[in-house]
mmCIF file of C-alpha atoms and ligand atoms in Angstrom:
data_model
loop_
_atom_site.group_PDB
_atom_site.id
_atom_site.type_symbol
_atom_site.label_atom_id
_atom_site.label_comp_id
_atom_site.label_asym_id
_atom_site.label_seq_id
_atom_site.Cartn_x
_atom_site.Cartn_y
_atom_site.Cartn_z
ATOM 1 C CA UNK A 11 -12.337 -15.688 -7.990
ATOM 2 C CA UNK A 12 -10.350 -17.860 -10.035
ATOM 3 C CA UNK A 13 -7.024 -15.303 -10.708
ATOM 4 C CA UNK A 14 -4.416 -15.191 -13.903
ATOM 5 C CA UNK A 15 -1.539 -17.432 -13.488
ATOM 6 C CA UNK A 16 0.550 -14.170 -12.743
ATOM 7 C CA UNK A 17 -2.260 -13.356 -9.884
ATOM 8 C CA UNK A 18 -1.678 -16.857 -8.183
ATOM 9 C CA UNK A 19 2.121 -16.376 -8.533
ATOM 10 C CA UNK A 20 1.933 -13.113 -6.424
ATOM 11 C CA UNK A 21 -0.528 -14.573 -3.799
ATOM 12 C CA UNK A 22 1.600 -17.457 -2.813
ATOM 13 C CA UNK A 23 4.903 -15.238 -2.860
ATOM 14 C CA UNK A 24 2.954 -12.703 -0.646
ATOM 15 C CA UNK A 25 2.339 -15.661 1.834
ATOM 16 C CA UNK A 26 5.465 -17.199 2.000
ATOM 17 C CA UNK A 27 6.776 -13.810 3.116
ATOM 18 C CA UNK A 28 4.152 -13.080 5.480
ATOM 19 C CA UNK A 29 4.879 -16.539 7.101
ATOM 20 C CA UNK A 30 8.692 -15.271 7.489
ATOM 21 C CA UNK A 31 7.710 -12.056 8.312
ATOM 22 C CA UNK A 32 5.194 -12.961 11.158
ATOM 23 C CA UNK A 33 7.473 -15.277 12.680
ATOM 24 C CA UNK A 34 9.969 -12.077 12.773
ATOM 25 C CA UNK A 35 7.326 -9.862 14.137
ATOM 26 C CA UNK A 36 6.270 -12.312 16.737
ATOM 27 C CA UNK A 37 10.640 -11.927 17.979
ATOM 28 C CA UNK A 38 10.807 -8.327 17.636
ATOM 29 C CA UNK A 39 7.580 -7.957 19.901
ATOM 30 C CA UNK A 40 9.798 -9.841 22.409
ATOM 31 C CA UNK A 41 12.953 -8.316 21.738
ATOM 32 C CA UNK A 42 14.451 -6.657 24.833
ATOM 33 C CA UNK A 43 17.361 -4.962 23.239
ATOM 34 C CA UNK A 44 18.987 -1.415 22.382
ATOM 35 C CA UNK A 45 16.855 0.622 20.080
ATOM 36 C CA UNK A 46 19.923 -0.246 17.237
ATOM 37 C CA UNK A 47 19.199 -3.787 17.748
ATOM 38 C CA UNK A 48 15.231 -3.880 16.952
ATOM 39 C CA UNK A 49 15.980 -1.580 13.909
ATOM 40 C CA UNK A 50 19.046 -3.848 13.252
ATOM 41 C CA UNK A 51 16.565 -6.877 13.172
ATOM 42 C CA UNK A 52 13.361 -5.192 11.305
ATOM 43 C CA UNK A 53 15.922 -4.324 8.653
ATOM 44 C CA UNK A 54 17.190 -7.902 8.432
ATOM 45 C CA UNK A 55 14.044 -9.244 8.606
ATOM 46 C CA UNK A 56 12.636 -6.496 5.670
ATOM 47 C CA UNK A 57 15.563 -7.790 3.496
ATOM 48 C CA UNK A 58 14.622 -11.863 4.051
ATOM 49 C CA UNK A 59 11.036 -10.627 3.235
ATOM 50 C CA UNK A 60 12.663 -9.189 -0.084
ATOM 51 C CA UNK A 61 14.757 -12.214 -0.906
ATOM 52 C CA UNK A 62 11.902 -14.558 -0.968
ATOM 53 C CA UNK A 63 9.641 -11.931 -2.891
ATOM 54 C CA UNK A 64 12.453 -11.608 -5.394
ATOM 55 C CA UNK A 65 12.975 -15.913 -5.718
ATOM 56 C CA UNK A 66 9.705 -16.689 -6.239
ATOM 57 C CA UNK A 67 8.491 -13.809 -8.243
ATOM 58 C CA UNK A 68 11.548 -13.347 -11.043
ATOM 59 C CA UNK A 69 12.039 -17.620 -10.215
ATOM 60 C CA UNK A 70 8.443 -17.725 -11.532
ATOM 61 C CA UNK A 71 8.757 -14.986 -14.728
ATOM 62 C CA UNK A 72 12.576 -14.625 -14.919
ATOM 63 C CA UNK A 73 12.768 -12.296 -18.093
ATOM 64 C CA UNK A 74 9.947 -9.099 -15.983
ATOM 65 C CA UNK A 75 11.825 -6.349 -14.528
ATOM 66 C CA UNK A 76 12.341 -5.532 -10.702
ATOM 67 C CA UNK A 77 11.363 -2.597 -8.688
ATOM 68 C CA UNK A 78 11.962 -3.059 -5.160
ATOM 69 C CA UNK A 79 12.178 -0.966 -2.111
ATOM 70 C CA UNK A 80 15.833 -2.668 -0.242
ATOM 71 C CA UNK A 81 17.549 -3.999 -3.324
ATOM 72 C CA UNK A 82 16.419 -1.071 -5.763
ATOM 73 C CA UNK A 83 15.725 -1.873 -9.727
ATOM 74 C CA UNK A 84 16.839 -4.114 -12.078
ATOM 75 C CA UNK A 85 15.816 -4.384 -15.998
ATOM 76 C CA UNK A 86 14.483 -7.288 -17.544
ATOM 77 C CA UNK A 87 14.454 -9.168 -20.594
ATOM 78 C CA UNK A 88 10.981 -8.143 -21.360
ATOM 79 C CA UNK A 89 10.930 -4.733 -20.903
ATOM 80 C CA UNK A 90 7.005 -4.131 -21.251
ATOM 81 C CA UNK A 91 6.491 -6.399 -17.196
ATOM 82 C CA UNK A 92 8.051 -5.015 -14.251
ATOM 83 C CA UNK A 93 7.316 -6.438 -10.366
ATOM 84 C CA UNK A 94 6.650 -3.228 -7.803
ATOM 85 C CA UNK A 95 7.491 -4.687 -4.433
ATOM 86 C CA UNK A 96 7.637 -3.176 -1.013
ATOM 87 C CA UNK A 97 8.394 -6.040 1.337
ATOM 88 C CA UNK A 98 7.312 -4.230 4.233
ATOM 89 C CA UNK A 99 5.162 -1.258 4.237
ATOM 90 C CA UNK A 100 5.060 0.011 7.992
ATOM 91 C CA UNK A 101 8.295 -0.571 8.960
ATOM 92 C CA UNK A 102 8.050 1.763 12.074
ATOM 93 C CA UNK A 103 4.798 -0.099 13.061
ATOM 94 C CA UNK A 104 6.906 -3.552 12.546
ATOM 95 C CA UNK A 105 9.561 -2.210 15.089
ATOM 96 C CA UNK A 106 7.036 -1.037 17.812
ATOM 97 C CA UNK A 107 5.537 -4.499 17.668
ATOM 98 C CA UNK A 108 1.617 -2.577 16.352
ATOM 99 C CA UNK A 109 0.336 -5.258 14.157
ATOM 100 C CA UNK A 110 -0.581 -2.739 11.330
ATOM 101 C CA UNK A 111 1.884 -3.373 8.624
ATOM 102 C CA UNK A 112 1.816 -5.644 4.967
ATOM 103 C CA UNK A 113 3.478 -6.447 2.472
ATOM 104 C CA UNK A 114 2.831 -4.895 -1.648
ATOM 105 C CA UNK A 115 3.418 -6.631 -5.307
ATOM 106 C CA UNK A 116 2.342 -5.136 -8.647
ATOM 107 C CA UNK A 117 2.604 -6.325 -11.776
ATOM 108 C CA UNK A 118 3.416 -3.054 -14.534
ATOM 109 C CA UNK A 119 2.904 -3.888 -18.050
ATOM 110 C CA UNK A 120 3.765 -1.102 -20.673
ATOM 111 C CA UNK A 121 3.532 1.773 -18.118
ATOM 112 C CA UNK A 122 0.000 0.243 -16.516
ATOM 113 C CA UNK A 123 -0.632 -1.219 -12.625
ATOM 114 C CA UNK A 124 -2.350 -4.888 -14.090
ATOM 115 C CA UNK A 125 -2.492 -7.186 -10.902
ATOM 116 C CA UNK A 126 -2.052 -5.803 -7.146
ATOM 117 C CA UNK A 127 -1.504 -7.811 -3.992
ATOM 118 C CA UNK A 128 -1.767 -6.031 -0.525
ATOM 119 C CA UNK A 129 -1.215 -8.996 2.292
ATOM 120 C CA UNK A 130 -1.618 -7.833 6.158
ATOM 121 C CA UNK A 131 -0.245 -10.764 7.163
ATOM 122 C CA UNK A 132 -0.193 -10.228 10.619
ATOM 123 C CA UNK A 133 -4.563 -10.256 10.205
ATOM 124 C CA UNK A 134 -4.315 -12.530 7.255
ATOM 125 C CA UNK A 135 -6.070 -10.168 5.098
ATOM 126 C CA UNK A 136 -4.703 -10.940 1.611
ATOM 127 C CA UNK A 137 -6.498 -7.810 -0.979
ATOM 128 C CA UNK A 138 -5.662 -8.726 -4.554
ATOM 129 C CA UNK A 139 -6.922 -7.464 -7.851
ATOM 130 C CA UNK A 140 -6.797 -7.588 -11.434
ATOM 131 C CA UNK A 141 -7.957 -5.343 -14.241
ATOM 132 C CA UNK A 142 -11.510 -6.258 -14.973
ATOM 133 C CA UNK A 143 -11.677 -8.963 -12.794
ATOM 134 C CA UNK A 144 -13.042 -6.510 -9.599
ATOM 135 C CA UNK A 145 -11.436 -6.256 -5.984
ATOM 136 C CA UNK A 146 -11.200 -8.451 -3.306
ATOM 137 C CA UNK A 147 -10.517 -9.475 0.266
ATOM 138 C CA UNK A 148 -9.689 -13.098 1.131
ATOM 139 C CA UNK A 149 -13.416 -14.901 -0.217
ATOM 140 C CA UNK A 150 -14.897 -12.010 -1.151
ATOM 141 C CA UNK A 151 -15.565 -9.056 -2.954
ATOM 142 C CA UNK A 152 -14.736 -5.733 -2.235
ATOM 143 C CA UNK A 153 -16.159 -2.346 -2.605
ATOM 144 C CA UNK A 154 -15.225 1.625 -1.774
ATOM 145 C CA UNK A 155 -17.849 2.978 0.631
ATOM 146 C CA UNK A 156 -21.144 4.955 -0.679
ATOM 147 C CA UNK A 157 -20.658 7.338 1.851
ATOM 148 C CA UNK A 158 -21.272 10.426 -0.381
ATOM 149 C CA UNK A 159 -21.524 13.393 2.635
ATOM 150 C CA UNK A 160 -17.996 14.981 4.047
ATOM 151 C CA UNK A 161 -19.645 15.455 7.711
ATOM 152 C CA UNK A 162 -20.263 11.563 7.880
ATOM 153 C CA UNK A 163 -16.737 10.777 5.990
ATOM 154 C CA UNK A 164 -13.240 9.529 7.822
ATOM 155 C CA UNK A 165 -10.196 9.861 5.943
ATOM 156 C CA UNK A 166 -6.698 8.666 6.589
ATOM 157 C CA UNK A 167 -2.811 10.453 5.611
ATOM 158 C CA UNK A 168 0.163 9.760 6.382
ATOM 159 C CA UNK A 169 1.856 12.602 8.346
ATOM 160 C CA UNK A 170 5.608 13.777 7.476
ATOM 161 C CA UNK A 171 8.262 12.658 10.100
ATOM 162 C CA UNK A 172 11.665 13.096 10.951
ATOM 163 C CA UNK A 173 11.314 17.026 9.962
ATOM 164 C CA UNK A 174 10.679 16.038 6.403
ATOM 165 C CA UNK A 175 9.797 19.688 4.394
ATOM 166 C CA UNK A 176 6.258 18.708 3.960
ATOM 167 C CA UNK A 177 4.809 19.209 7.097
ATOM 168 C CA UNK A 178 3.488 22.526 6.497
ATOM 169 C CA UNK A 179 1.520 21.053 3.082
ATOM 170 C CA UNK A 180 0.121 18.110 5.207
ATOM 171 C CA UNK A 181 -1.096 20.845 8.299
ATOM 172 C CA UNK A 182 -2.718 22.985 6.357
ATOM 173 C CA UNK A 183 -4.498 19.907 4.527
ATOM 174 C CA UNK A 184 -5.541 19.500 7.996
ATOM 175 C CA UNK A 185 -6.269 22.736 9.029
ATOM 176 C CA UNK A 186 -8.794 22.427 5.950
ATOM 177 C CA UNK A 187 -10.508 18.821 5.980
ATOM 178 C CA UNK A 188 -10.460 17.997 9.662
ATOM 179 C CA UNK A 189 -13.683 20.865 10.444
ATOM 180 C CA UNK A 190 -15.232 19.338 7.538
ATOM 181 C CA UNK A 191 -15.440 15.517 8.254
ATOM 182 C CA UNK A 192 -15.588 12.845 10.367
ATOM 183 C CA UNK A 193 -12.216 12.539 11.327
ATOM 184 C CA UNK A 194 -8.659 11.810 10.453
ATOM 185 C CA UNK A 195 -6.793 8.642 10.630
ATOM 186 C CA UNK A 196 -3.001 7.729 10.692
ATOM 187 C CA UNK A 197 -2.160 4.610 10.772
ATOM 188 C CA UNK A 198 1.474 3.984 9.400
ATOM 189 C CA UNK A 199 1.106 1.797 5.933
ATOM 190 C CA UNK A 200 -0.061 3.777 2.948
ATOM 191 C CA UNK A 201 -0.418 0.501 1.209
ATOM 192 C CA UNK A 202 -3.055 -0.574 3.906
ATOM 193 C CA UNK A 203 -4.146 2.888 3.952
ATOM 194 C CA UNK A 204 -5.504 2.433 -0.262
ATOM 195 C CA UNK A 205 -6.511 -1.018 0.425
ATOM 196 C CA UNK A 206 -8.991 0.240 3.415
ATOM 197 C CA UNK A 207 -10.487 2.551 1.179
ATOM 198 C CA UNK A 208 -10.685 -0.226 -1.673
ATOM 199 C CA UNK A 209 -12.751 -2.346 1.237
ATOM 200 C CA UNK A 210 -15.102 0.581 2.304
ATOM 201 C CA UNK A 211 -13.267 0.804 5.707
ATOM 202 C CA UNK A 212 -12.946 4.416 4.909
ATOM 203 C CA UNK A 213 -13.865 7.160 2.288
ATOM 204 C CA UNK A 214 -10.141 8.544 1.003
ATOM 205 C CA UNK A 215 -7.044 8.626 1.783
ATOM 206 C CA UNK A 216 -4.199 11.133 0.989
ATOM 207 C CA UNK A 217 -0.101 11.473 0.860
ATOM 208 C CA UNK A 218 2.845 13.086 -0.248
ATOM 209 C CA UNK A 219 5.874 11.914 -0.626
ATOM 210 C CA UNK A 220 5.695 8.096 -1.133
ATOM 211 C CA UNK A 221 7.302 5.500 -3.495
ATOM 212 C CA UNK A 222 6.014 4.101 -6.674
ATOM 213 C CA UNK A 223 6.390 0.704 -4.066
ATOM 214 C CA UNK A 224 4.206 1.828 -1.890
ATOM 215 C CA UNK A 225 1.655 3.095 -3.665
ATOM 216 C CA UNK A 226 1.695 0.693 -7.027
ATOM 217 C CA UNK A 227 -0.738 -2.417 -5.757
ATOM 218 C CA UNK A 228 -3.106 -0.076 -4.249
ATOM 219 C CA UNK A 229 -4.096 2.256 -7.439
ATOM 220 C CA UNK A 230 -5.133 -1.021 -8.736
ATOM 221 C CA UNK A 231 -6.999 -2.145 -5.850
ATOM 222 C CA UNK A 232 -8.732 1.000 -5.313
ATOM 223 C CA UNK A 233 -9.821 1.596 -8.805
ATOM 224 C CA UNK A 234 -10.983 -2.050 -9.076
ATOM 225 C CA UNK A 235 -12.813 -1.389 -5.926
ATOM 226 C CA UNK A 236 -15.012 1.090 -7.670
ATOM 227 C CA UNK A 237 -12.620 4.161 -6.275
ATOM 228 C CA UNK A 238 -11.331 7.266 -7.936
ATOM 229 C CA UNK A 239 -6.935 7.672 -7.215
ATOM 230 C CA UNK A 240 -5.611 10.373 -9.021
ATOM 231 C CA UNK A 241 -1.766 11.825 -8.446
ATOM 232 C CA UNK A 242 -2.435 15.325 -6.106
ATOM 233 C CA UNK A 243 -1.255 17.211 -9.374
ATOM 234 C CA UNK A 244 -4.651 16.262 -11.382
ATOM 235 C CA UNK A 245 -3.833 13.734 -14.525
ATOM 236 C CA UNK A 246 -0.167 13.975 -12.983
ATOM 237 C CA UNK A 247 1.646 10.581 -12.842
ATOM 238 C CA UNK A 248 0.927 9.313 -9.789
ATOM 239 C CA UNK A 249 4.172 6.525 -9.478
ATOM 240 C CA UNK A 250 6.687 9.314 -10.393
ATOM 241 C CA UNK A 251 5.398 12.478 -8.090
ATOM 242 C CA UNK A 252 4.335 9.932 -5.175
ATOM 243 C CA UNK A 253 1.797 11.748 -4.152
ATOM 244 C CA UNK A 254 -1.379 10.517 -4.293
ATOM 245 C CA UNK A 255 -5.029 10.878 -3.606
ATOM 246 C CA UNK A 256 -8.323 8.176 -3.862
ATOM 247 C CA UNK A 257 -11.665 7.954 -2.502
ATOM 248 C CA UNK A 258 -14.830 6.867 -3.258
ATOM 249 C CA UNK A 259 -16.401 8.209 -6.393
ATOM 250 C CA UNK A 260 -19.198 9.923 -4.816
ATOM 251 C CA UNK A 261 -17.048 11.629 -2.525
ATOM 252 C CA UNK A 262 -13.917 12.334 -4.879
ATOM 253 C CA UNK A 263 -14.874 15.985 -5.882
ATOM 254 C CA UNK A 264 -15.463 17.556 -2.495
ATOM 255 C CA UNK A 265 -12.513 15.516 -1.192
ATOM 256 C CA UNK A 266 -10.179 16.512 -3.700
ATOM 257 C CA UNK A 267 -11.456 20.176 -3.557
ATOM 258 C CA UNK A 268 -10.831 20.259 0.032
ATOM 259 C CA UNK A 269 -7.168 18.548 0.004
ATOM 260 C CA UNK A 270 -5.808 20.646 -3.466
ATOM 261 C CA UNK A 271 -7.202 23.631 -2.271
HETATM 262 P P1 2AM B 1 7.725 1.980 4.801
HETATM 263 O O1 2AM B 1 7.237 1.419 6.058
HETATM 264 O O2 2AM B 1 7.863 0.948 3.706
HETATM 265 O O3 2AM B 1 8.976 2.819 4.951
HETATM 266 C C1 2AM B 1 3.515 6.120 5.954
HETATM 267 O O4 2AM B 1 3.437 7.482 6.029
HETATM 268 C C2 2AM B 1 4.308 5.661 4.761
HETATM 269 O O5 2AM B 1 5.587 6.311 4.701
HETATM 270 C C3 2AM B 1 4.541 4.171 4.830
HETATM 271 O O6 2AM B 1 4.024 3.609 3.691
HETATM 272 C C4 2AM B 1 6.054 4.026 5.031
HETATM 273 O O7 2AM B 1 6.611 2.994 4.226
HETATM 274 C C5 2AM B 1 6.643 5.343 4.611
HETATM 275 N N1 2AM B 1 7.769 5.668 5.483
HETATM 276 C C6 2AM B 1 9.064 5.679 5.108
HETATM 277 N N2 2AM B 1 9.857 6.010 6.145
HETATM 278 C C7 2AM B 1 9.074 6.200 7.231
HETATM 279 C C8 2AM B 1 9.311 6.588 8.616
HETATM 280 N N3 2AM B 1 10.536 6.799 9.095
HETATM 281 N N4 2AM B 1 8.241 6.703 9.426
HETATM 282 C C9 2AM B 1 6.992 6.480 8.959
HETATM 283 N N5 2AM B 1 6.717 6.120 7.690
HETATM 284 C C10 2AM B 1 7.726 5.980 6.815
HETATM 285 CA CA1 CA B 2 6.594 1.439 2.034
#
């Protein structure tokens, strides 16, 4: 697909950060040091990831706005265009050297996701999309599963840590979906977590308590994907609650029946 100027901007930021990003990876996998050092290195190595994101995204449209996970927000000129950017989504994943971990851009204009980039740079799997234009992986197109039966379905979460107060929410979630389907996956990245079920990889996915960086490139990905993502409080705002849930349209109802209860 030939992408928007804007598109091509975030692509080739999104790489130039992986490339800095991998060759941290590739050190902390080798690191032999004090818990406080590896965490002492993924952060500095989070914050480069930032710093280029930032230089070649506002170097590129100086007058959008800035939402960013390290460095915070910052208005712009134009207030209708605002970059969402989590420079590394998986951090924890990052510091255990597990190769499951990316980087997220969105472009908002007047309140609306319009271009997404996901990058797993550590697979070189770049997702991207753009309203209207469809979703896509690398060369080629993407689409949500068709799987349309809970029994055959997988879905992933993201499960509360560090005695965060929404464990009991997420159990009983659980204690609800996991006799119904195929199984449950948590893998660490809720940006890779949307983008999977943008590719088909699997049928919805499911989380409280994330930030509008996390979550911004995906809603675009998924929906361009052919997916439903609604915030867990239907028609809520999904960005500002941070809780969100998306699956594949067929799917959707009995999914979302299950998970809100
Ligand atoms: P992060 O890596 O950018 O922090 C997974 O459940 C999601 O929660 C990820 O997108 C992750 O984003 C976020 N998260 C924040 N803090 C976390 C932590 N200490 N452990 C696991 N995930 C965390
Ligand atoms: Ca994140």
């Amino acid at each position: 697909m030939v992408g928007s100027a804007n598109l091509n901007i975030m692509i080739k930021a999104a790489r130039k950060a992986g490339r800095s990003l991998v060759k941290d990876f590739r050190e902390v996998e080798n690191l032999q040091v004090s818990m406080k050092g590896a965490g002492d290195f993924v952060s500095r190595a989070d914050i480069a990831a930032e710093k280029i994101l930032k230089d070649e995204l506002l170097g590129a449209r100086p007058t959008y706005g800035w939402l960013a996970e390290e460095g915070g927000g910052q208005d712009g000129e134009d207030p209708t265009r605002r970059w969402i950017v989590d420079p590394l989504d998986g951090t924890t994943n990052f510091l255990h050297g597990l190769p499951h971990w990316c980087i997220s851009i969105a472009l908002e204009h007047k309140g609306k996701i319009v271009a997404g980039v996901i990058f797993d740079a550590a697979k070189d799997e770049m997702f991207f999309a753009e309203k209207g234009e469809g979703a896509w992986m690398n060369e080629s197109r993407i689409r949500v599963s068709a799987r349309h039966r809970m029994i055959e379905s997988i879905f992933a979460t993201g499960l509360p840590y560090g005695g965060r107060s929404d464990l009991p929410a997420t159990l009983q979630d659980l204690a609800r979906l996991m006799p119904v389907c195929a199984g449950v996956r948590r893998w660490g990245s809720a940006a890779l977590d949307m983008a999977y079920v943008a590719a088909g990889r699997y049928e919805g996915f499911w989380e409280r308590r994330l930030n509008a960086w996390d979550l911004a490139a995906g809603i675009i990905i998924v929906r361009e994907a052919g997916g439903m993502v609604d915030a867990l409080e239907p028609s809520g705002s999904i960005l500002d609650s941070g809780e969100v849930i998306c699956a594949n349209e067929p799917i959707f109802d009995s999914f979302s029946k299950v998970i809100r209860g």
